[in-house]
Short mmCIF file of C-alpha atoms and ligand atoms in Angstrom, two decimals:
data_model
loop_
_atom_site.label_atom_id
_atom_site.label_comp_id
_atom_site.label_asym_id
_atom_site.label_seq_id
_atom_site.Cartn_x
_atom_site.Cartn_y
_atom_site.Cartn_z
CA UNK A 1 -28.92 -45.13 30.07
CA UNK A 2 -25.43 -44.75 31.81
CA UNK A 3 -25.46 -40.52 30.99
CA UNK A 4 -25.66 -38.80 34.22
CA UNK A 5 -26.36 -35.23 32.48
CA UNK A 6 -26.49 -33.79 28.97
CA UNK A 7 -26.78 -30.15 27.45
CA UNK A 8 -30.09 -29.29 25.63
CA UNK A 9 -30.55 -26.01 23.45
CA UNK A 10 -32.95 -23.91 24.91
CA UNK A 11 -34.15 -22.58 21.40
CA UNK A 12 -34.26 -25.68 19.21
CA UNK A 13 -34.31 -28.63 21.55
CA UNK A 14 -31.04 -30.25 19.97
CA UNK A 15 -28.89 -32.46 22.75
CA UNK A 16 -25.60 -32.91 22.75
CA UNK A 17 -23.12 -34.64 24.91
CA UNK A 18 -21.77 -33.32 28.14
CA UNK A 19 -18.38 -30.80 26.86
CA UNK A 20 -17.50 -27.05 27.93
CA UNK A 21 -20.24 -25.51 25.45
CA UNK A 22 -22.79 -22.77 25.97
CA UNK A 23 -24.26 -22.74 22.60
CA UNK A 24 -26.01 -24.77 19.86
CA UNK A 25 -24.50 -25.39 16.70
CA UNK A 26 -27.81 -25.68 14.83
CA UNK A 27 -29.19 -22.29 15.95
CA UNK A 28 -27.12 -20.52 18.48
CA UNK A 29 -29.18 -20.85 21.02
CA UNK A 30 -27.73 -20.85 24.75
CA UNK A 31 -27.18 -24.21 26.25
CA UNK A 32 -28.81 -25.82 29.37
CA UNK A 33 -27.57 -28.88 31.32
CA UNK A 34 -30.35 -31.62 31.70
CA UNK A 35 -29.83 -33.66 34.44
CA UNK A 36 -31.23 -37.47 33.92
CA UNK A 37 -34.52 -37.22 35.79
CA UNK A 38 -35.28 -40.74 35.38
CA UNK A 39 -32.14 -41.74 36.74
CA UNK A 40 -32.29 -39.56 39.67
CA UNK A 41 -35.94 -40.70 40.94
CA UNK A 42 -34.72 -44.04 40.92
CA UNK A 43 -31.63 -43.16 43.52
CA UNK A 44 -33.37 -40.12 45.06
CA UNK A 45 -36.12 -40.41 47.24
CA UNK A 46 -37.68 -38.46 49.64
CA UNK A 47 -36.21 -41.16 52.68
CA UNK A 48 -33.26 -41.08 51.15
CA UNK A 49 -33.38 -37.73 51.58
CA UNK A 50 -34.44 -37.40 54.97
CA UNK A 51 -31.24 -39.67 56.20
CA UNK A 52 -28.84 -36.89 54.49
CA UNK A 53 -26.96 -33.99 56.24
CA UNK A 54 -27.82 -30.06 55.48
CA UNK A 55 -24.91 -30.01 52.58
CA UNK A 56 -25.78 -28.32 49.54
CA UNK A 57 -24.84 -31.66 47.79
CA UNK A 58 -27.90 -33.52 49.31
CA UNK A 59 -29.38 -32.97 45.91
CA UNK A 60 -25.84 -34.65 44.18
CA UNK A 61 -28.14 -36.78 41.84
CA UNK A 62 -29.82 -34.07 40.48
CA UNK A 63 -27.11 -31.79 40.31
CA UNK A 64 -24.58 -32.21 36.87
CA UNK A 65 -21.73 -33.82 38.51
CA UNK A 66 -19.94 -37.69 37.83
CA UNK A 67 -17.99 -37.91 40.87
CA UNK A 68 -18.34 -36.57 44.03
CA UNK A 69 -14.60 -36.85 44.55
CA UNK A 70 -14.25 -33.81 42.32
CA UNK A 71 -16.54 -31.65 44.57
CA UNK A 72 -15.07 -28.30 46.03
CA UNK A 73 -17.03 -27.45 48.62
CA UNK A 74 -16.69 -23.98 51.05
CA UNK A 75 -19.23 -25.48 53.06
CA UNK A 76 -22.52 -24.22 51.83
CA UNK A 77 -25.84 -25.36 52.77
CA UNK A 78 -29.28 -25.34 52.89
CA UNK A 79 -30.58 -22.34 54.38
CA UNK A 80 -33.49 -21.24 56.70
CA UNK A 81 -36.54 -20.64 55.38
CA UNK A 82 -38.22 -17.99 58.00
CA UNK A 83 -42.29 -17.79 58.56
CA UNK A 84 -41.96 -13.76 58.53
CA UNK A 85 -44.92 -13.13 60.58
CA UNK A 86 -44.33 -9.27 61.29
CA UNK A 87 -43.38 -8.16 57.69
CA UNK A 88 -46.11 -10.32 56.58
CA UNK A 89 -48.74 -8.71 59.15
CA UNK A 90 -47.44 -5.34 57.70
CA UNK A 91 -48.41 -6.42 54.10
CA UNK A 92 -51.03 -8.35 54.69
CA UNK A 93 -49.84 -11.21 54.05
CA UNK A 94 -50.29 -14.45 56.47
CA UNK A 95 -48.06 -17.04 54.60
CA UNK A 96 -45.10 -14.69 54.15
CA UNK A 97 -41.38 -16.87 53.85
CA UNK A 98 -38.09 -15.21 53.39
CA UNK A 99 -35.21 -17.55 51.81
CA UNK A 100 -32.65 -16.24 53.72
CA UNK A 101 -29.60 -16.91 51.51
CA UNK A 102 -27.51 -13.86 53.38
CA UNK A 103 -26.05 -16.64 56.06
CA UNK A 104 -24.62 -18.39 53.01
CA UNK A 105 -20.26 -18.49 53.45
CA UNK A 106 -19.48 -15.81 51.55
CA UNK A 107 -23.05 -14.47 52.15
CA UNK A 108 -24.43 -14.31 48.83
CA UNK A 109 -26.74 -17.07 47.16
CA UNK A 110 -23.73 -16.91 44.25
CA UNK A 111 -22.32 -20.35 46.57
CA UNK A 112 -24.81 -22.47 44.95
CA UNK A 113 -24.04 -21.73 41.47
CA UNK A 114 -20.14 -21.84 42.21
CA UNK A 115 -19.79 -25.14 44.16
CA UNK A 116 -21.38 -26.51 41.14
CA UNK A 117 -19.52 -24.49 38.83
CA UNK A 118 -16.18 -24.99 40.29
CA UNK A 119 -16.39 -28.82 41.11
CA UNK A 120 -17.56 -29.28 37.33
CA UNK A 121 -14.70 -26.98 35.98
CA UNK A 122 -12.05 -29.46 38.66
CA UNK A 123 -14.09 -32.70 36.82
CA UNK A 124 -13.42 -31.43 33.48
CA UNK A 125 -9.54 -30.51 34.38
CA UNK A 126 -9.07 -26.83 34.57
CA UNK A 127 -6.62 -25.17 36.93
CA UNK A 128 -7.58 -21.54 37.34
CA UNK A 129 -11.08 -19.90 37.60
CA UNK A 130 -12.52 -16.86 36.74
CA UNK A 131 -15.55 -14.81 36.36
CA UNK A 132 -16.92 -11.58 35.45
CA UNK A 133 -18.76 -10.37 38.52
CA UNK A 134 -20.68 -7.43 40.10
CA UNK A 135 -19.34 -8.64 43.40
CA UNK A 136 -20.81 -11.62 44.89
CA UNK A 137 -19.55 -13.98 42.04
CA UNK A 138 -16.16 -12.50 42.41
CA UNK A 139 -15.87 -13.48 46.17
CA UNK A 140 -17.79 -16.67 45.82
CA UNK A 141 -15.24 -17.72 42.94
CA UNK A 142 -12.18 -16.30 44.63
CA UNK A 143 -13.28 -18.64 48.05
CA UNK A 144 -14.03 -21.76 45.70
CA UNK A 145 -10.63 -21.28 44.16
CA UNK A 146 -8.62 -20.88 47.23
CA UNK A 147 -10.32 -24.24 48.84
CA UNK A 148 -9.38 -25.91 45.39
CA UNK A 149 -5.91 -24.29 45.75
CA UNK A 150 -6.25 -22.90 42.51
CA UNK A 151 -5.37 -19.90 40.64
CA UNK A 152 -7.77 -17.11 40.18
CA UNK A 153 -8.81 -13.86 38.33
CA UNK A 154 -12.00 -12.02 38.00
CA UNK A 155 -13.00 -9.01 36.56
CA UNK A 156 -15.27 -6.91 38.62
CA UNK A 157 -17.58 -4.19 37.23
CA UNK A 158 -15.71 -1.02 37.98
CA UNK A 159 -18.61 0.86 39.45
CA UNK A 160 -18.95 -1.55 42.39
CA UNK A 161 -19.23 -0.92 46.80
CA UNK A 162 -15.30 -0.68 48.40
CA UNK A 163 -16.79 -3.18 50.68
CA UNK A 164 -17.22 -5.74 48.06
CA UNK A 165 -13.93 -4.99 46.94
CA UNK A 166 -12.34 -5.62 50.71
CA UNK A 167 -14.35 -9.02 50.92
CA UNK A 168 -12.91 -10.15 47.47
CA UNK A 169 -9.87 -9.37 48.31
CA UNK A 170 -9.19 -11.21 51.46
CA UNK A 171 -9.50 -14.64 49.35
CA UNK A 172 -6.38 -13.48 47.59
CA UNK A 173 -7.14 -13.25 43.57
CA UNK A 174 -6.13 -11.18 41.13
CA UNK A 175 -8.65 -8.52 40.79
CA UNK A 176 -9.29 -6.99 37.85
CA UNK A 177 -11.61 -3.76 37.59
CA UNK A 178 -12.79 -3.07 34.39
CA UNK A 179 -14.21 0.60 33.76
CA UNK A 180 -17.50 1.25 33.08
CA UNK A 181 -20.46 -1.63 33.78
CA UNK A 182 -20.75 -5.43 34.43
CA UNK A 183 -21.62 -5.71 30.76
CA UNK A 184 -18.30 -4.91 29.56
CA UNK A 185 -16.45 -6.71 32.45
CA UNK A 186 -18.34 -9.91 30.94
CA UNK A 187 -17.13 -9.33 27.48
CA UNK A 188 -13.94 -8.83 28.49
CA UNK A 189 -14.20 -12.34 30.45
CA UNK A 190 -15.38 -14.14 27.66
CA UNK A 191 -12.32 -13.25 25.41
CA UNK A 192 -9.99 -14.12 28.53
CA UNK A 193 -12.39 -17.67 28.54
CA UNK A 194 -11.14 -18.32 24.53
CA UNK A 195 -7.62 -17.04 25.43
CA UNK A 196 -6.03 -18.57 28.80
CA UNK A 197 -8.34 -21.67 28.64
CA UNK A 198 -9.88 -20.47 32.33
CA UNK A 199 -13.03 -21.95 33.87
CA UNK A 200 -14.94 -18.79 33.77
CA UNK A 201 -17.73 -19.64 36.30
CA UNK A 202 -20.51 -17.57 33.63
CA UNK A 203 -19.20 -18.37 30.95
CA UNK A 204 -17.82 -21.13 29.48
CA UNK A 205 -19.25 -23.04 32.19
CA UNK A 206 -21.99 -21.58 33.09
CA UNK A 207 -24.77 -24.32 31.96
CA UNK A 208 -23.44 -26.18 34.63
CA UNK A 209 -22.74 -22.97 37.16
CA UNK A 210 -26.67 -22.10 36.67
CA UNK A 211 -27.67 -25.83 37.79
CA UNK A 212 -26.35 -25.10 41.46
CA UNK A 213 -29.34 -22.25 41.84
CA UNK A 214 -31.97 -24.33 41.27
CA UNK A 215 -31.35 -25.86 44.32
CA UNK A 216 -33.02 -23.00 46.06
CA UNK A 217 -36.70 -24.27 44.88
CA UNK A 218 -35.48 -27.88 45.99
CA UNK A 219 -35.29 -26.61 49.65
CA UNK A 220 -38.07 -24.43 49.42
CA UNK A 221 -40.17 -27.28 48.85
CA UNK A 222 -38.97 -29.41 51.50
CA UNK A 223 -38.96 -26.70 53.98
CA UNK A 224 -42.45 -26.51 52.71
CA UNK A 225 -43.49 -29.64 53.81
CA UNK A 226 -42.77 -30.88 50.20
CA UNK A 227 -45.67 -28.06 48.80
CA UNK A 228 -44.59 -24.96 46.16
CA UNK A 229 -45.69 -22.14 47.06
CA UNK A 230 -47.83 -19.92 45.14
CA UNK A 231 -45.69 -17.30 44.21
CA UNK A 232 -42.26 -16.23 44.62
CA UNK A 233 -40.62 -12.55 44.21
CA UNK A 234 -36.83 -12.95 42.73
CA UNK A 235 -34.09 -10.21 42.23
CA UNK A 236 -33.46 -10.27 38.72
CA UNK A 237 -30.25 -9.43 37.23
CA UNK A 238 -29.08 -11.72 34.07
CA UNK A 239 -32.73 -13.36 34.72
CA UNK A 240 -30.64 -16.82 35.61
CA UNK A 241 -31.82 -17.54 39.52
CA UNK A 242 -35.31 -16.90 38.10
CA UNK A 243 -35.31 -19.27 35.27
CA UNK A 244 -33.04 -21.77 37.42
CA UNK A 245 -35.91 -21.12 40.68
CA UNK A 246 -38.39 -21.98 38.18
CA UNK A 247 -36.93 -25.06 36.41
CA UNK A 248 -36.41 -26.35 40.05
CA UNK A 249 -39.80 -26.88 40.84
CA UNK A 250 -40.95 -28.17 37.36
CA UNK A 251 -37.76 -30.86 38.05
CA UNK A 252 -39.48 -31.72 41.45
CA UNK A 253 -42.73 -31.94 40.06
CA UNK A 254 -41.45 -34.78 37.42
CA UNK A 255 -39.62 -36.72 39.65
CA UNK A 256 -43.24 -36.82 41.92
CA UNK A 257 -41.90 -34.83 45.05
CA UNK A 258 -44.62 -32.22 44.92
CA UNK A 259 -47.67 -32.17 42.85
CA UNK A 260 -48.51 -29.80 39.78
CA UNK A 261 -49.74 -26.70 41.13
CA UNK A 262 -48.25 -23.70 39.30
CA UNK A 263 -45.83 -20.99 41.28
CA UNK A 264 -46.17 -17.79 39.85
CA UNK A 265 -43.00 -16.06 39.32
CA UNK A 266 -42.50 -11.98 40.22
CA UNK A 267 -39.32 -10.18 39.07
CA UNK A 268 -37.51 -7.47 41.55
CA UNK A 269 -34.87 -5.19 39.83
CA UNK A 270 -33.70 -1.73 40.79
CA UNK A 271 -35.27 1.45 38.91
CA UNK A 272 -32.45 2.72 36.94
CA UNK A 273 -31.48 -0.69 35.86
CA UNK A 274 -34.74 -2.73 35.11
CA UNK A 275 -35.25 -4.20 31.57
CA UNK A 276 -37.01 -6.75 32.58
CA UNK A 277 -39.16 -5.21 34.73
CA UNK A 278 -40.36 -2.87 32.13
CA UNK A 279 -40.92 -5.58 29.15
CA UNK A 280 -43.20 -7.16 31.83
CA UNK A 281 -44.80 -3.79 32.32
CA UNK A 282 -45.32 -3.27 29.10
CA UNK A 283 -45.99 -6.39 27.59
CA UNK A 284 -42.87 -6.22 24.72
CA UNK A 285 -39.60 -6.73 24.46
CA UNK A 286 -36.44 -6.54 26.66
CA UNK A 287 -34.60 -3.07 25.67
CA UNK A 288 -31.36 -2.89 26.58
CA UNK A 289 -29.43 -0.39 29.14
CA UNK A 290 -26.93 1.37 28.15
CA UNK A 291 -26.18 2.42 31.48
CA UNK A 292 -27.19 1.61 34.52
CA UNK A 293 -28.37 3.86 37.90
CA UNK A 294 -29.57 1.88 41.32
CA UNK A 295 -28.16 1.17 44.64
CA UNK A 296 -28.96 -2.10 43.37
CA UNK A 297 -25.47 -3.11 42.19
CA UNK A 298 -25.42 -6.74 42.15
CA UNK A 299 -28.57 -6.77 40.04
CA UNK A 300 -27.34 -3.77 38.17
CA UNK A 301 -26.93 -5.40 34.58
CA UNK A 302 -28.06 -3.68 31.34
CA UNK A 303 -28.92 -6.52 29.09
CA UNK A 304 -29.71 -9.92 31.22
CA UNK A 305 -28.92 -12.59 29.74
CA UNK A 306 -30.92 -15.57 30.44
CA UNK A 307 -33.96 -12.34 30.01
CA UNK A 308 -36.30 -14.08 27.21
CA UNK A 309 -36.24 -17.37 29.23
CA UNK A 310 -37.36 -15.11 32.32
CA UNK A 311 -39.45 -12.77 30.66
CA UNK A 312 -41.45 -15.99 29.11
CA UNK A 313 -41.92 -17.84 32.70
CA UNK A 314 -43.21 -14.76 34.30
CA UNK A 315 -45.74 -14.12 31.39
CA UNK A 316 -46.40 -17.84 31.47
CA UNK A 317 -46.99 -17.74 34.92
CA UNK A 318 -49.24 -14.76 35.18
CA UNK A 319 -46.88 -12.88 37.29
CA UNK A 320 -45.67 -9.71 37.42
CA UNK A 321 -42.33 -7.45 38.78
CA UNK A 322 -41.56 -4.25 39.86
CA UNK A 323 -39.11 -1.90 39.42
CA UNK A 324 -38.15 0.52 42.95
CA UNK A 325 -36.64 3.47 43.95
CA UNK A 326 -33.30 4.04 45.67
CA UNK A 327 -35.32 5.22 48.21
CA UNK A 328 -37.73 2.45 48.51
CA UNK A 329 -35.25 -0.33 48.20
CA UNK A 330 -33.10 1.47 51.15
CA UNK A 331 -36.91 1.69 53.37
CA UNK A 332 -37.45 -2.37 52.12
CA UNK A 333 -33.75 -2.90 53.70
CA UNK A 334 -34.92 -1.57 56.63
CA UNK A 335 -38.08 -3.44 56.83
CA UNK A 336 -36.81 -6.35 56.61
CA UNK A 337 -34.13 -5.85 59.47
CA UNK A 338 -36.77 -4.38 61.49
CA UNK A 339 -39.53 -7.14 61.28
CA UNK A 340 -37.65 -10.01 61.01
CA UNK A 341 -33.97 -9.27 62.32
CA UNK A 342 -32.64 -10.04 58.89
CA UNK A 343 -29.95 -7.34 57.17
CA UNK A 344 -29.79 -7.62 53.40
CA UNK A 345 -27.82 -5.80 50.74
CA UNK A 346 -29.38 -3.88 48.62
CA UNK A 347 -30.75 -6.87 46.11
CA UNK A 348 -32.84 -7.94 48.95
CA UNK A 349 -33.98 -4.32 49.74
CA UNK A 350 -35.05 -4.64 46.24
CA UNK A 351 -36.75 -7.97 46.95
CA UNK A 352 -38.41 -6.43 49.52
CA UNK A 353 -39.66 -3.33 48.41
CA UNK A 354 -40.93 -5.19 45.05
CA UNK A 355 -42.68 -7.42 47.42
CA UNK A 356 -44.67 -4.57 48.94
CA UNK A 357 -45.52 -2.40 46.20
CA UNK A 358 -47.30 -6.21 44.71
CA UNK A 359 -49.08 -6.57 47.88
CA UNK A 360 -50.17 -2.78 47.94
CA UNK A 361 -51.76 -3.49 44.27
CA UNK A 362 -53.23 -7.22 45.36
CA UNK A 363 -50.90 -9.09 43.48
CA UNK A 364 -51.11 -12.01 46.37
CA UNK A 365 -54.55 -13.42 48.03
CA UNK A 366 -54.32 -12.83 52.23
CA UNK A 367 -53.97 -16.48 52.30
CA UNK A 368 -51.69 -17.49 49.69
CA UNK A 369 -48.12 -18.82 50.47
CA UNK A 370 -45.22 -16.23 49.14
CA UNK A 371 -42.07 -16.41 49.38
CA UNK A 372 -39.34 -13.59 48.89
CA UNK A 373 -35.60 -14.72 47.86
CA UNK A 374 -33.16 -12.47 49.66
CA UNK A 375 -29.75 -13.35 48.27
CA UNK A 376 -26.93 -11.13 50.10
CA UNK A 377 -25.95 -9.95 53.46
CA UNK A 378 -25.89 -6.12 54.46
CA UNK A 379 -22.63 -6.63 55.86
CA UNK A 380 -21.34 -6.47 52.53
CA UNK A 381 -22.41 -3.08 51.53
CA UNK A 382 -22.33 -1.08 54.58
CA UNK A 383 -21.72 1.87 52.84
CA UNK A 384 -24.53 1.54 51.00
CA UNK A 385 -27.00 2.21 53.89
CA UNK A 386 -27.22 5.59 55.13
CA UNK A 387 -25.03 6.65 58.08
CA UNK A 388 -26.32 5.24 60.98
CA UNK A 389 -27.67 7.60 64.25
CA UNK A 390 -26.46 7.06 67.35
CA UNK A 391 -26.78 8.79 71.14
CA UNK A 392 -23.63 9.74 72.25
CA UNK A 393 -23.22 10.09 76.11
CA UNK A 394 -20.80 10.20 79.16
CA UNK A 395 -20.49 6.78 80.61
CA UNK A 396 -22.93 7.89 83.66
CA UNK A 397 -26.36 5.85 84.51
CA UNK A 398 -28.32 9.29 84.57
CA UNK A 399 -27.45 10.20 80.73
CA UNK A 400 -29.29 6.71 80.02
CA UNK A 401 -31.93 7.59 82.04
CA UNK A 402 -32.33 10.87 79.80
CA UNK A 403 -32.65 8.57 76.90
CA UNK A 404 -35.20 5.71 77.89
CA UNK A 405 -36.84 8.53 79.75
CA UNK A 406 -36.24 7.38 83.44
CA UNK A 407 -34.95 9.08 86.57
C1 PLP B 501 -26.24 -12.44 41.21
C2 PLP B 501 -27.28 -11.98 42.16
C3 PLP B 501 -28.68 -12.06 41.92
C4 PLP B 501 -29.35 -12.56 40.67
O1 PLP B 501 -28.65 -12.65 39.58
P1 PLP B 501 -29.03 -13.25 38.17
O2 PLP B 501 -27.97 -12.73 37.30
O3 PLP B 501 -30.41 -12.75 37.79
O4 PLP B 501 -29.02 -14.74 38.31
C5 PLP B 501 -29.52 -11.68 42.94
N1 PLP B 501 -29.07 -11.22 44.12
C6 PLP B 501 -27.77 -11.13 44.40
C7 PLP B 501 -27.36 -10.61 45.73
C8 PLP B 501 -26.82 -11.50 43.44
O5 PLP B 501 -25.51 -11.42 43.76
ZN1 ZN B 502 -30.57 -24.92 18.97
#
């Protein structure tokens, strides 16, 4: 079979030929890309692999792309994977991994997704990009764009940091705040999709965008020593990394790179903003925000889209999630720069904290191997961490010696 990739209905199971489409014609049901699995194990082994550089397009069988001549690429790849032994002594946890995705080029995980994105949206012919963002997309999209020399507009949710607004910026679209939340940024984006015939990286392409996070499992895996691990805790948002995190290690399981041991899958989302969180706490359906309150920005989104496909791996899975505080996800930001010398916006804060209040109730086994995604740098959203203390002195040796208590 000479098809590289093809798009499957997630509902219905109906395939249809590779095109800019996100939904089924039968039954309306979003579209996923399916990469050729059996072509890719035949190309793609793990030698193979090992002979390969660090790029993020190590994985370029299994990722939907024809030619690699099309790729745009800001120079994103694989990231460190760090044994966090003090956190983990602090939760009691002995096989605690952070997925540090903050070192990332525009320091946000949102790289994957858009080299993959982009490059498609170049393969099928577009000229300008878009994308309806909370931040992170918005930079990531605005960077793609500028390396493709391309045009570039995206609509930002109007509640967002002034930070992420100044690191947006310096890539040089057209940025377009749209009042009130990320919801109605992304409506507006998909009638500006229909309209100006952009490549708007979630939507109209985003079957393909949402292949570039599942190479997040991939690496975890091989910096595993090609294992899964047990379970993973994921900031949740639309619910997409989740699914995508998950459908990465059932792809490495059927091409025979690691065996078939289930990962079960924990959701992180901000109080004030977690419909996910609660359906898995209660044990019913996703209900809807109509507005949302947490530091938690990037993850801020009232109805998540990819949510049912989320909500059923977690259930599946026997997992769990948890929903923090302001306050706690500010503490888990902390913790996390204080253990393992690691600052994270406030997603991973959420990551974090959602990680401990799971280990306080025994969600994880001493022994078991965990890791925690944390997706954004602090740098991003320093005004989202409370004004720092400092000592102020005369520049005089005997001041310091007041401080560290010396004469
Ligand atoms: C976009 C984003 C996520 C997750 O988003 P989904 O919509 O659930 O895929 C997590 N963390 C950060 C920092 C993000 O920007
Ligand atoms: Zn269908």
């Amino acid at each position: 079979m000479a098809v590289k990739q093809f798009l499957k209905c997630s509902v219905c199971g109906k395939e249809f030929e590779e095109a800019v489409k996100t939904v089924c014609d039968e039954c309306f049901g979003p579209l996923k890309v399916q990469v050729n699995l059996e072509q890719a194990k035949e190309k793609l082994t793990k030698s193979v692999l090992a002979q390969r550089t660090q790029s993020f397009w190590r994985y370029f069988e299994l990722l939907p792309l024809n030619d690699k001549k099309n790729i745009v690429d800001i120079g994103t790849t694989v990231t460190p994977l760090v044994k966090a032994e003090r956190l983990g002594k602090i939760l009691g946890l002995n096989n605690l991994y952070v997925k540090n995705d903050a070192v990332l080029p525009t320091y946000s995980f949102k790289d994957r997704p858009v080299t993959v994105g982009a490059s498609k949206a170049v393969e099928f012919g577009y000229s300008v990009f878009s994308c309806a963002s909370t931040g992170n997309l918005a930079a990531s999209t605005a960077a793609h764009a500028a390396k493709a020399g391309l045009q570039c507009y995206v609509f930002v949710a109007g509640n967002i940091e002034e930070s992420k607004i100044a690191s947006i910026a310096g890539y040089g679209p057209t940025i377009i705040s749209v009042e009130g939340i990320y919801d109605v940024a992304n409506r507006l984006a998909n009638e500006a999709a229909d309209k100006y015939g952009w490549a708007v990286m979630n939507v109209n392409v985003r079957p393909y965008y949402q292949e570039g996070e599942k190479t997040l499992s991939f690496e975890t895996c091989e910096q595993l020593e090609w294992k899964k691990p047990d379970a993973v805790v994921v900031p949740v948002g639309s619910g997409s990394l989740l699914y995508e995190i998950w459908k990465g290690f059932e792809e490495f399981e059927e091409i025979g790179f690691v065996g078939k041991e289930k990962v079960r899958f924990y959701a992180a989302q901000g109080k004030g903003a977690s419909p996910l969180v609660d359906a898995v706490k209660s044990g019913g359906a996703i209900k809807p925000y109509k507005e949302v309150h947490t530091i938690a920005k990037s993850i801020a989104m009232g109805a998540p889209g990819d949510g049912d496909a989320a909500i059923g791996i977690i259930r599946e899975t026997k997992g769990g999630g948890e929903s923090p505080s302001d306050e706690e996800i500010l503490e888990g930001i902390r913790l996390l720069a204080q253990t393992e010398g690691i600052l994270t916006e406030p997603a991973g804060g959420t990551t974090i904290a959602a990680l401990k209040k799971l280990a306080e109730q025994g969600a994880f086994d001493a022994n078991e191997t965990v890791v925690a995604y944390v997706t954004g740098n602090g740098l991003k959203t320093v005004d989202a961490i409370p004004k720092a203390k400092r000592v102020n002195i005369k520049p005089r040796i005997e001041e310091v010696d007041a401080i560290v208590g010396k004469r």
